mmCIF file of C-alpha atoms and ligand atoms in Angstrom:
data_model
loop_
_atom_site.group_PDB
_atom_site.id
_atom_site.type_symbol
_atom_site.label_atom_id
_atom_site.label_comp_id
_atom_site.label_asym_id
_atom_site.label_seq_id
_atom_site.Cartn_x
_atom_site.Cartn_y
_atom_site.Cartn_z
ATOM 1 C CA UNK D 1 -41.339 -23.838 152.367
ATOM 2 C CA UNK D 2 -42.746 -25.056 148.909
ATOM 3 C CA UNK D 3 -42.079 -27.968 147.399
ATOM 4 C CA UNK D 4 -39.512 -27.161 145.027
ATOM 5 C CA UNK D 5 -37.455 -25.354 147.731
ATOM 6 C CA UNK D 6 -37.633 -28.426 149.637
ATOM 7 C CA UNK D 7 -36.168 -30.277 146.697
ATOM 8 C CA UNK D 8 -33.717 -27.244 146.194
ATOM 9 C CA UNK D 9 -32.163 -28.040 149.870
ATOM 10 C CA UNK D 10 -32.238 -31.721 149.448
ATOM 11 C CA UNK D 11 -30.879 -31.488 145.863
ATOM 12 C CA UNK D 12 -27.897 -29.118 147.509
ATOM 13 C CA UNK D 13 -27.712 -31.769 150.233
ATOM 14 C CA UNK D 14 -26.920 -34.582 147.881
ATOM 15 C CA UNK D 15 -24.543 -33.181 145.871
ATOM 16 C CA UNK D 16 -22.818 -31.179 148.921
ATOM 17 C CA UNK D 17 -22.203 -34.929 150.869
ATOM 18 C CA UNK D 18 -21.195 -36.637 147.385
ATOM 19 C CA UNK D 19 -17.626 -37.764 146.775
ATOM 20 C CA UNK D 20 -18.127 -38.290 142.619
ATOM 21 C CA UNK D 21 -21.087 -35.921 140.583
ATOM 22 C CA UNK D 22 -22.142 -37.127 137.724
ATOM 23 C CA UNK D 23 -23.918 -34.750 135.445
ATOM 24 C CA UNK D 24 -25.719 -35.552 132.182
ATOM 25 C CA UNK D 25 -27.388 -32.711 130.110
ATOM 26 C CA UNK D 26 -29.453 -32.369 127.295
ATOM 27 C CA UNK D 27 -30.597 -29.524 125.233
ATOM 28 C CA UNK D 28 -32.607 -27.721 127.930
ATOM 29 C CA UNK D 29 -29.242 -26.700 129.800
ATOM 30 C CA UNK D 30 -28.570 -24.560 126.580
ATOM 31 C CA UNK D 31 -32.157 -23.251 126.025
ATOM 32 C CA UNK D 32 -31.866 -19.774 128.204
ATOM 33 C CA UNK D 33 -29.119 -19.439 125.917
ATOM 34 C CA UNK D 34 -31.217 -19.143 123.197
ATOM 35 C CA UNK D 35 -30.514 -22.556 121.176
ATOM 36 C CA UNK D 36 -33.618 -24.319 120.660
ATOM 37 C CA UNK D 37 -34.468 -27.633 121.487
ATOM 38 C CA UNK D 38 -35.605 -30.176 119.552
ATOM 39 C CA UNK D 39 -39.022 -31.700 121.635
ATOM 40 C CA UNK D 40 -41.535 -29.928 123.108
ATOM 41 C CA UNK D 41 -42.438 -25.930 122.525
ATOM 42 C CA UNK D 42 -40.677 -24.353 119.966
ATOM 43 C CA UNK D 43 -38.827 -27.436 119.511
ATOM 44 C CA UNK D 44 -36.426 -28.313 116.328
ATOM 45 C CA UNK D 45 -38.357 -31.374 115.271
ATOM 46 C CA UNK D 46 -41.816 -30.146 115.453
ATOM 47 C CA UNK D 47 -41.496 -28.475 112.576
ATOM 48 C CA UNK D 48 -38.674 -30.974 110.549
ATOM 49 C CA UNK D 49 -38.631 -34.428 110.651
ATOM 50 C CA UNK D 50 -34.883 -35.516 111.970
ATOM 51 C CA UNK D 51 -34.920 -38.955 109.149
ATOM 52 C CA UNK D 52 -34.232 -35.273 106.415
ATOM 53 C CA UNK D 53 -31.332 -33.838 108.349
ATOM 54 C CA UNK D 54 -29.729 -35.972 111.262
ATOM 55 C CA UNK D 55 -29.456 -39.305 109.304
ATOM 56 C CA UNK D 56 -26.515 -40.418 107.114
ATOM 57 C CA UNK D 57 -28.926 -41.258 104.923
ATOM 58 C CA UNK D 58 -30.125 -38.061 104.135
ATOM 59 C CA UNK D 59 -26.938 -36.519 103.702
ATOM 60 C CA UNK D 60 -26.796 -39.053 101.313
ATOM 61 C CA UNK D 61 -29.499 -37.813 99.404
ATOM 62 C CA UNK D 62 -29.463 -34.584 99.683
ATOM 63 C CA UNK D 63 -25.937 -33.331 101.487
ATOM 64 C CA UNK D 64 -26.692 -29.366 100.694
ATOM 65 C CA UNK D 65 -30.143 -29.727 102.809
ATOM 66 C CA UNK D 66 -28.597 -31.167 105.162
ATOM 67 C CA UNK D 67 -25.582 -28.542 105.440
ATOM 68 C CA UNK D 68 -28.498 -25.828 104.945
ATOM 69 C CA UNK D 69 -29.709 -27.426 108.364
ATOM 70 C CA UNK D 70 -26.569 -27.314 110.063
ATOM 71 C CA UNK D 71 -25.673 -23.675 108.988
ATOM 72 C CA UNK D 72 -28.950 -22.131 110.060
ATOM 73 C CA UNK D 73 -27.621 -24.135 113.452
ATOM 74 C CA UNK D 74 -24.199 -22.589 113.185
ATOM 75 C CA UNK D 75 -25.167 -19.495 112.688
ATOM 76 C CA UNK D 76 -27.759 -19.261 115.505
ATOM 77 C CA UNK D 77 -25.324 -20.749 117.904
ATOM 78 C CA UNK D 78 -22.477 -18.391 116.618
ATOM 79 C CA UNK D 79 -24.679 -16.101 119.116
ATOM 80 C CA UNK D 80 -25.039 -17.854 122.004
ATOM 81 C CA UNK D 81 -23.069 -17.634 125.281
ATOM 82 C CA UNK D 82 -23.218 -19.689 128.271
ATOM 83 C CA UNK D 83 -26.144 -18.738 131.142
ATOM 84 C CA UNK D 84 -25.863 -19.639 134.400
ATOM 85 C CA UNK D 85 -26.792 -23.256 134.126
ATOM 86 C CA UNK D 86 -23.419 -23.787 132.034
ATOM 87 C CA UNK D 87 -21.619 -21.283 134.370
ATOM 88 C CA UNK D 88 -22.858 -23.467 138.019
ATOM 89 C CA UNK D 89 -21.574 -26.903 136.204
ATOM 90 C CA UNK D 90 -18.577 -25.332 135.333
ATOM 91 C CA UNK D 91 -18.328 -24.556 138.924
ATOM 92 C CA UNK D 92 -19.467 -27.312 140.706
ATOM 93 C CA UNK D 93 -16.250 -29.261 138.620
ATOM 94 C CA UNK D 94 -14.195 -27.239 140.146
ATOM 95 C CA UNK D 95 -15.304 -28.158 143.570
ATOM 96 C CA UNK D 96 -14.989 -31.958 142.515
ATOM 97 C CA UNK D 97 -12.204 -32.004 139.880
ATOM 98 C CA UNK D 98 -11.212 -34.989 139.006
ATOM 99 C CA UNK D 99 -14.224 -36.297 140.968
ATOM 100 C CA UNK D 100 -16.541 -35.049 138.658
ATOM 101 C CA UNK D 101 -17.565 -36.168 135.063
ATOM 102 C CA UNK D 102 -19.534 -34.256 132.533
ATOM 103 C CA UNK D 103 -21.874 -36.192 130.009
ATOM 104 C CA UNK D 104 -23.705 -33.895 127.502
ATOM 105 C CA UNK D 105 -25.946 -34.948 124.408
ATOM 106 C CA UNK D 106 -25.315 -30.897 122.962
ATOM 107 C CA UNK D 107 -23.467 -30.372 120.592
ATOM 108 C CA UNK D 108 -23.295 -26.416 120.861
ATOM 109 C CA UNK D 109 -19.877 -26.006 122.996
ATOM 110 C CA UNK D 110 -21.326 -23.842 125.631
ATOM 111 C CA UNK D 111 -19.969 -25.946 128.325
ATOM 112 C CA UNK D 112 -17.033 -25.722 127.339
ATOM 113 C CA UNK D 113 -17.176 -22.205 126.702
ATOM 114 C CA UNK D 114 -18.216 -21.789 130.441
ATOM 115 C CA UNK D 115 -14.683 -23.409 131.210
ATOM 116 C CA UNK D 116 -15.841 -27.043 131.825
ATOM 117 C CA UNK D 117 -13.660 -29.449 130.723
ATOM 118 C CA UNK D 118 -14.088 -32.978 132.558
ATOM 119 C CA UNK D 119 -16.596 -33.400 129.227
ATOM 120 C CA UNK D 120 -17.769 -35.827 127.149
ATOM 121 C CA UNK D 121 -19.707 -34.568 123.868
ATOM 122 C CA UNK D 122 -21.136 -37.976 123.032
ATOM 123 C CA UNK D 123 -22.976 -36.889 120.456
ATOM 124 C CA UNK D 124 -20.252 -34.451 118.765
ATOM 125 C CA UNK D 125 -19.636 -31.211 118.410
ATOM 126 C CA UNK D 126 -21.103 -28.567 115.729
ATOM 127 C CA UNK D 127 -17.980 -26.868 115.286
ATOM 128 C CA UNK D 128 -16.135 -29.782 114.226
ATOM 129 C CA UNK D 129 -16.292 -31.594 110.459
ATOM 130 C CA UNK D 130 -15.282 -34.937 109.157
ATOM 131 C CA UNK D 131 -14.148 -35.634 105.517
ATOM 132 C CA UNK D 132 -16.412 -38.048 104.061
ATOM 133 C CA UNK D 133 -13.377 -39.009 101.814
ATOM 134 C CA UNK D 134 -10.233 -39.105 104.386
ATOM 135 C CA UNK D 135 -11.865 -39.654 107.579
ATOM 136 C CA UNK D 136 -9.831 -36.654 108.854
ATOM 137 C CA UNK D 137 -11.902 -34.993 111.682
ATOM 138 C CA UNK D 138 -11.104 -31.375 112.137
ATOM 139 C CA UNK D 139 -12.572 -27.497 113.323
ATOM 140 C CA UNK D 140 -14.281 -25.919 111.122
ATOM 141 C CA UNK D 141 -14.928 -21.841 112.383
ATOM 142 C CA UNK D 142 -15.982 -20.775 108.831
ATOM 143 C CA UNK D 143 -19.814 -19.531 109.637
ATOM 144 C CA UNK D 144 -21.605 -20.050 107.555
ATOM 145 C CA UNK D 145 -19.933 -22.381 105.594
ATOM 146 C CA UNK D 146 -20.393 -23.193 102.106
ATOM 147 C CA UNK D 147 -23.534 -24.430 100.455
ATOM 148 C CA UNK D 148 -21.531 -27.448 99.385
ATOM 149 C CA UNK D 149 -18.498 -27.924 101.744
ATOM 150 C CA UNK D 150 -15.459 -29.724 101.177
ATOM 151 C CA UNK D 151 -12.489 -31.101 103.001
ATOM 152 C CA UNK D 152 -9.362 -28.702 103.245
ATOM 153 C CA UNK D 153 -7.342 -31.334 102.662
ATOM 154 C CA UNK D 154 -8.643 -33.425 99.799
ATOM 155 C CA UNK D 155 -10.572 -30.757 98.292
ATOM 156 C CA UNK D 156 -13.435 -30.142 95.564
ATOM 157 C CA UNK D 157 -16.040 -32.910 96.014
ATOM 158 C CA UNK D 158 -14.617 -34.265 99.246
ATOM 159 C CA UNK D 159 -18.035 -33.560 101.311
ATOM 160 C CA UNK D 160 -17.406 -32.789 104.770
ATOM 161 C CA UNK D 161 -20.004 -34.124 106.772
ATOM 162 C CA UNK D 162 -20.854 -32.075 110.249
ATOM 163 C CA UNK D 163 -18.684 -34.269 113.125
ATOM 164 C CA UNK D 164 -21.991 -35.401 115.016
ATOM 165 C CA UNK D 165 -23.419 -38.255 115.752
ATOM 166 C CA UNK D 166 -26.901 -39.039 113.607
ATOM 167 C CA UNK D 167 -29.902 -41.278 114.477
ATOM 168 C CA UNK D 168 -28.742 -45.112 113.353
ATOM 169 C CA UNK D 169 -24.734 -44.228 113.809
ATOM 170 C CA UNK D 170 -23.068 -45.529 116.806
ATOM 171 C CA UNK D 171 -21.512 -43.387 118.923
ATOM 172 C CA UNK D 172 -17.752 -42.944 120.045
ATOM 173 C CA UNK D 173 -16.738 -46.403 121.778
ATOM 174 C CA UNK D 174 -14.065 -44.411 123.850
ATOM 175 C CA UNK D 175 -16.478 -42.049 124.972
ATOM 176 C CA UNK D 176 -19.237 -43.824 125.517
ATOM 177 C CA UNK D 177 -17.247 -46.310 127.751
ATOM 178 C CA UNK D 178 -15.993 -43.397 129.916
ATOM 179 C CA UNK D 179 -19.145 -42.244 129.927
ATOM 180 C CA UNK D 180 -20.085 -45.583 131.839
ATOM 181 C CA UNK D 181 -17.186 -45.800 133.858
ATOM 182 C CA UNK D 182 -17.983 -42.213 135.735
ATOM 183 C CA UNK D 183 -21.925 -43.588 135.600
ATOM 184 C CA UNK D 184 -20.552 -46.231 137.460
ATOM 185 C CA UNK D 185 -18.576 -44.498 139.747
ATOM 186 C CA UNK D 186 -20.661 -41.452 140.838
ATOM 187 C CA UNK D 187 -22.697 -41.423 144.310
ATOM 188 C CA UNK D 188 -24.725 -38.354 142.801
ATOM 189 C CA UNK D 189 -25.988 -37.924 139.410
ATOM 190 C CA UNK D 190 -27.256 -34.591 138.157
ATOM 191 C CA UNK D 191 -29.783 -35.024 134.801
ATOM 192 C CA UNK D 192 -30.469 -31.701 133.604
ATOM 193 C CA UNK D 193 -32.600 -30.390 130.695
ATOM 194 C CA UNK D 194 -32.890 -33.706 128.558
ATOM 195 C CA UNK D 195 -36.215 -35.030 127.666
ATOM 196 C CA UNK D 196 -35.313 -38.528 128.336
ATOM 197 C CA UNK D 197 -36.264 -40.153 125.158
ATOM 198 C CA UNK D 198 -32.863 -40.698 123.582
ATOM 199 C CA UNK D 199 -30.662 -43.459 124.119
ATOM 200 C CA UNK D 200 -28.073 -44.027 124.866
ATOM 201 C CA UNK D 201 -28.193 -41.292 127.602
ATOM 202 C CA UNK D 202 -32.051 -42.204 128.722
ATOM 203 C CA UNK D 203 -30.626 -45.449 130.694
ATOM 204 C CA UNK D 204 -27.665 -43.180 132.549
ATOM 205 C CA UNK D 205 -30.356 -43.181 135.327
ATOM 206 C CA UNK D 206 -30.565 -46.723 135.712
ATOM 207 C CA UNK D 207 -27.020 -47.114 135.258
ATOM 208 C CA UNK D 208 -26.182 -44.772 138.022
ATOM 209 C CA UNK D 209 -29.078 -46.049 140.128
ATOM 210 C CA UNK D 210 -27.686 -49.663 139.936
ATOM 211 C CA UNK D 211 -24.859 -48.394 141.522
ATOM 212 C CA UNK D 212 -26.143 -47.097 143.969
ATOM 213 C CA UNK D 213 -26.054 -43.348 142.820
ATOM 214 C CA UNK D 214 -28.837 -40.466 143.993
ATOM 215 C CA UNK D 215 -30.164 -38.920 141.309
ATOM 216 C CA UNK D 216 -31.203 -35.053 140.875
ATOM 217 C CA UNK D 217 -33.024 -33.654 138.313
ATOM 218 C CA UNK D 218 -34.089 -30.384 136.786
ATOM 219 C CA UNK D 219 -36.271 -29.512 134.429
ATOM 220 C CA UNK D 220 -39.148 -27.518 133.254
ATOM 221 C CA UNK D 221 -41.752 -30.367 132.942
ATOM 222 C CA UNK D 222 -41.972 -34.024 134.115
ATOM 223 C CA UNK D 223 -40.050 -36.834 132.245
ATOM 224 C CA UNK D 224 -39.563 -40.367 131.937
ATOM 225 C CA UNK D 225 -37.436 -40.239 134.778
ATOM 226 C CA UNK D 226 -39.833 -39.063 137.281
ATOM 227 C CA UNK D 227 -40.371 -41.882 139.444
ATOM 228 C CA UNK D 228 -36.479 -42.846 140.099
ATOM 229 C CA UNK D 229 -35.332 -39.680 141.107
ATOM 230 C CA UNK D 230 -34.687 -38.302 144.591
ATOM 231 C CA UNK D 231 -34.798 -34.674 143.770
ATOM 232 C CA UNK D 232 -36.853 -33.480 141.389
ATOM 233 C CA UNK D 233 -36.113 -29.855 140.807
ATOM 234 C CA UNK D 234 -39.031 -27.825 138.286
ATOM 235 C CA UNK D 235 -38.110 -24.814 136.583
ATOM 236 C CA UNK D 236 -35.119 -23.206 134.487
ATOM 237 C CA UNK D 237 -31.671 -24.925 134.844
ATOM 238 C CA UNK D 238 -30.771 -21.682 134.408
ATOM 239 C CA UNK D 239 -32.319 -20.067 137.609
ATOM 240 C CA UNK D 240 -32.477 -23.652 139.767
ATOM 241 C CA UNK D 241 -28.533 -24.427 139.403
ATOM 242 C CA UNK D 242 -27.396 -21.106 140.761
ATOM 243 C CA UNK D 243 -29.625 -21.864 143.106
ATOM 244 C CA UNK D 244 -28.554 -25.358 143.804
ATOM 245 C CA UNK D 245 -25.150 -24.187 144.037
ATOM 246 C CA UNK D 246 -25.390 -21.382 146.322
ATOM 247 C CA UNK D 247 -26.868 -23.685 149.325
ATOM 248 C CA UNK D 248 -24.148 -26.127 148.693
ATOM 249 C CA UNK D 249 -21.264 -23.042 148.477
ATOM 250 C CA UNK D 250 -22.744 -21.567 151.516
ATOM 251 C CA UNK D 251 -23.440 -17.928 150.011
ATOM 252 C CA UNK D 252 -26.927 -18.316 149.394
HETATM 253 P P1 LIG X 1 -35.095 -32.488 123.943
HETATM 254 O O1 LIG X 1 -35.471 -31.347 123.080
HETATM 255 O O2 LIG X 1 -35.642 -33.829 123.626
HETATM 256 O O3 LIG X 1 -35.509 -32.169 125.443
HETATM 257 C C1 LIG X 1 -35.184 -30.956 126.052
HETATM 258 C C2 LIG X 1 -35.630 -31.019 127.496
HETATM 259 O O4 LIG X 1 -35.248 -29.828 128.130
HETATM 260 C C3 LIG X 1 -37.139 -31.175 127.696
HETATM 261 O O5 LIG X 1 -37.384 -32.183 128.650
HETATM 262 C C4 LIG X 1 -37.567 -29.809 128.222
HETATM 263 O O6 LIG X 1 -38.656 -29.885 129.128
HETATM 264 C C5 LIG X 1 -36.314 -29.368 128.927
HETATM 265 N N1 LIG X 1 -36.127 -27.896 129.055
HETATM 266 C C6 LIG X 1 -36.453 -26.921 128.173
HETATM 267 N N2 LIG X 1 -36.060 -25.725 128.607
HETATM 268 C C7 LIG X 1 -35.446 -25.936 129.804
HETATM 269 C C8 LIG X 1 -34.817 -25.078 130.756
HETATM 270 N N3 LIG X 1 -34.708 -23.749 130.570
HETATM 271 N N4 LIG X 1 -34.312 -25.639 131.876
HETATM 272 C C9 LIG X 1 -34.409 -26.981 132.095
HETATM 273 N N5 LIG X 1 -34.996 -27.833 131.223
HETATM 274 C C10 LIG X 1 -35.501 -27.320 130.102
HETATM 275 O O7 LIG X 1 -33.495 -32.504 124.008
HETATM 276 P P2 LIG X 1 -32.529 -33.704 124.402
HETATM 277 O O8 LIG X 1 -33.085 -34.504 125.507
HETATM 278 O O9 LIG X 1 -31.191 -33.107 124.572
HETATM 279 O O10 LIG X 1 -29.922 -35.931 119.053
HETATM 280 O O11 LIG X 1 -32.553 -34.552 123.083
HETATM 281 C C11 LIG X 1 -31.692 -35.649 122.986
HETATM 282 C C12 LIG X 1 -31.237 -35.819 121.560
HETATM 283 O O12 LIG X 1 -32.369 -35.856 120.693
HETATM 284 C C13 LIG X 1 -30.419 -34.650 121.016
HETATM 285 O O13 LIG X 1 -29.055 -34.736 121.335
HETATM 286 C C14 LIG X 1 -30.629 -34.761 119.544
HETATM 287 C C15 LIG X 1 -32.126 -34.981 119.567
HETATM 288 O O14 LIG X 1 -32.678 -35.568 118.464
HETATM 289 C C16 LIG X 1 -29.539 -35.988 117.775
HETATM 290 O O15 LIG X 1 -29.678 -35.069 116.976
HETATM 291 C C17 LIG X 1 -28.884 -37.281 117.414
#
């Protein structure tokens, strides 16, 4: 048996004997699917520097840049459908339900297009807009949308802003304290696809450690997180969850 099929069985072994999964993804989960991430090969900020689209300062400067960023992103995405990494967390929540707590960095709705909903999008959503003027947060389905976009309600030269969150902005108190709460609670935490470099979700490992959590991850290459977990799972979240799942379903 090879390595990674070892860690296959003993990843299936965790989460099959766990009471409360955890799972925290990044942009990986979402790759097979065709949206890009944004380290590493092929990667969104090897070729543009985030401080020119994903600040609030640069929408400052320059808001129809910034929208031309997030359109090209809309657009792409407009195409995308959940793979099977999506489809296997979608399906291990419904083996947990209310047991079972989904933390994602993406802001692409795939997982919730694969029918998970135990989420929390703590760093936004794409398809969602905030008025820069009334606050109002709303969806926005128009693809692309304007080169200069304004609110619905307020009107011409109310900038909607995309409803993510940007380097140097906090994120969603609510969200980030359930966020903490399931960290807390979880015997089994599932990282998949995130490079590890972006807080706050880099510390969810040590936060679920702490309390006495396993950990599982899966990804293509090694991370930060290497040395804390218990299963460490290399290749495609979209090939190793099915995998994952089928040794913990029994059909594999
Ligand atoms: P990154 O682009 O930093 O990392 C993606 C990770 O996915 C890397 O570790 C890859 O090795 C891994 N990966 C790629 N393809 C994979 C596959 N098919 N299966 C499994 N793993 C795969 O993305 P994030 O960690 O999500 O924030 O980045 C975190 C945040 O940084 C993002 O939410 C975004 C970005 O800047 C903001 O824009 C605020």
């Amino acid at each position: 048996m090879s390595d990674n099929e070892t860690s296959i069985l003993c990843a299936a072994e965790i989460i099959g004997n766990s009471r409360y999964l955890c799972v925290s993804t990044g942009a990986g989960v979402s790759a097979e699917s065709g949206v890009p991430t944004f380290r590493g090969a092929g990667g969104k900020w090897n070729t543009i520097d985030p401080e020119d689209v994903a600040t609030y300062e640069a929408f400052s400067r320059d808001p129809e840049f910034v929208w031309s960023f997030y359109n090209d992103r809309r657009v792409n995405g407009a195409s995308c459908r959940p793979n099977p990494a999506h489809i296997a967390i979608a399906q291990l929540e419904k083996r947990f339900g209310d047991n079972f707590t989904l933390i994602t960095q993406n802001v692409d709705n795939l997982h919730r297009e694969a029918g998970s909903e135990r989420i929390l999008e703590i760093h936004g959503n794409i398809w969602r807009v905030r008025c820069t003027c009334c606050n109002i947060e709303y969806e926005e389905r128009t693809n692309p949308l304007p080169a200069r976009p304004y609110c619905k309600t307020c009107g011409e030269g109310a900038w909607i802003r995309p409803a993510v969150v940007w380097f140097g902005e906090t994120l969603d108190f609510d969200l980030l304290y359930r966020a903490n709460k399931a960290l807390e609670s979880c015997d089994a935490l599932l990282i998949v696809g995130t490079s590890g470099y972006v807080y706050p979700a880099a510390e969810f490992i040590v936060i679920a450690k702490r309390s006495g959590a396993r950990v599982i991850e899966i990804n293509v290459e090694e991370t930060p997180n290497a040395g804390f977990v218990d299963a460490k799972v290399l290749g495609k979240a979209g090939e190793m969850l099915p995998r994952i799942l089928s040794r913990i379903t029994g059909e594999g």
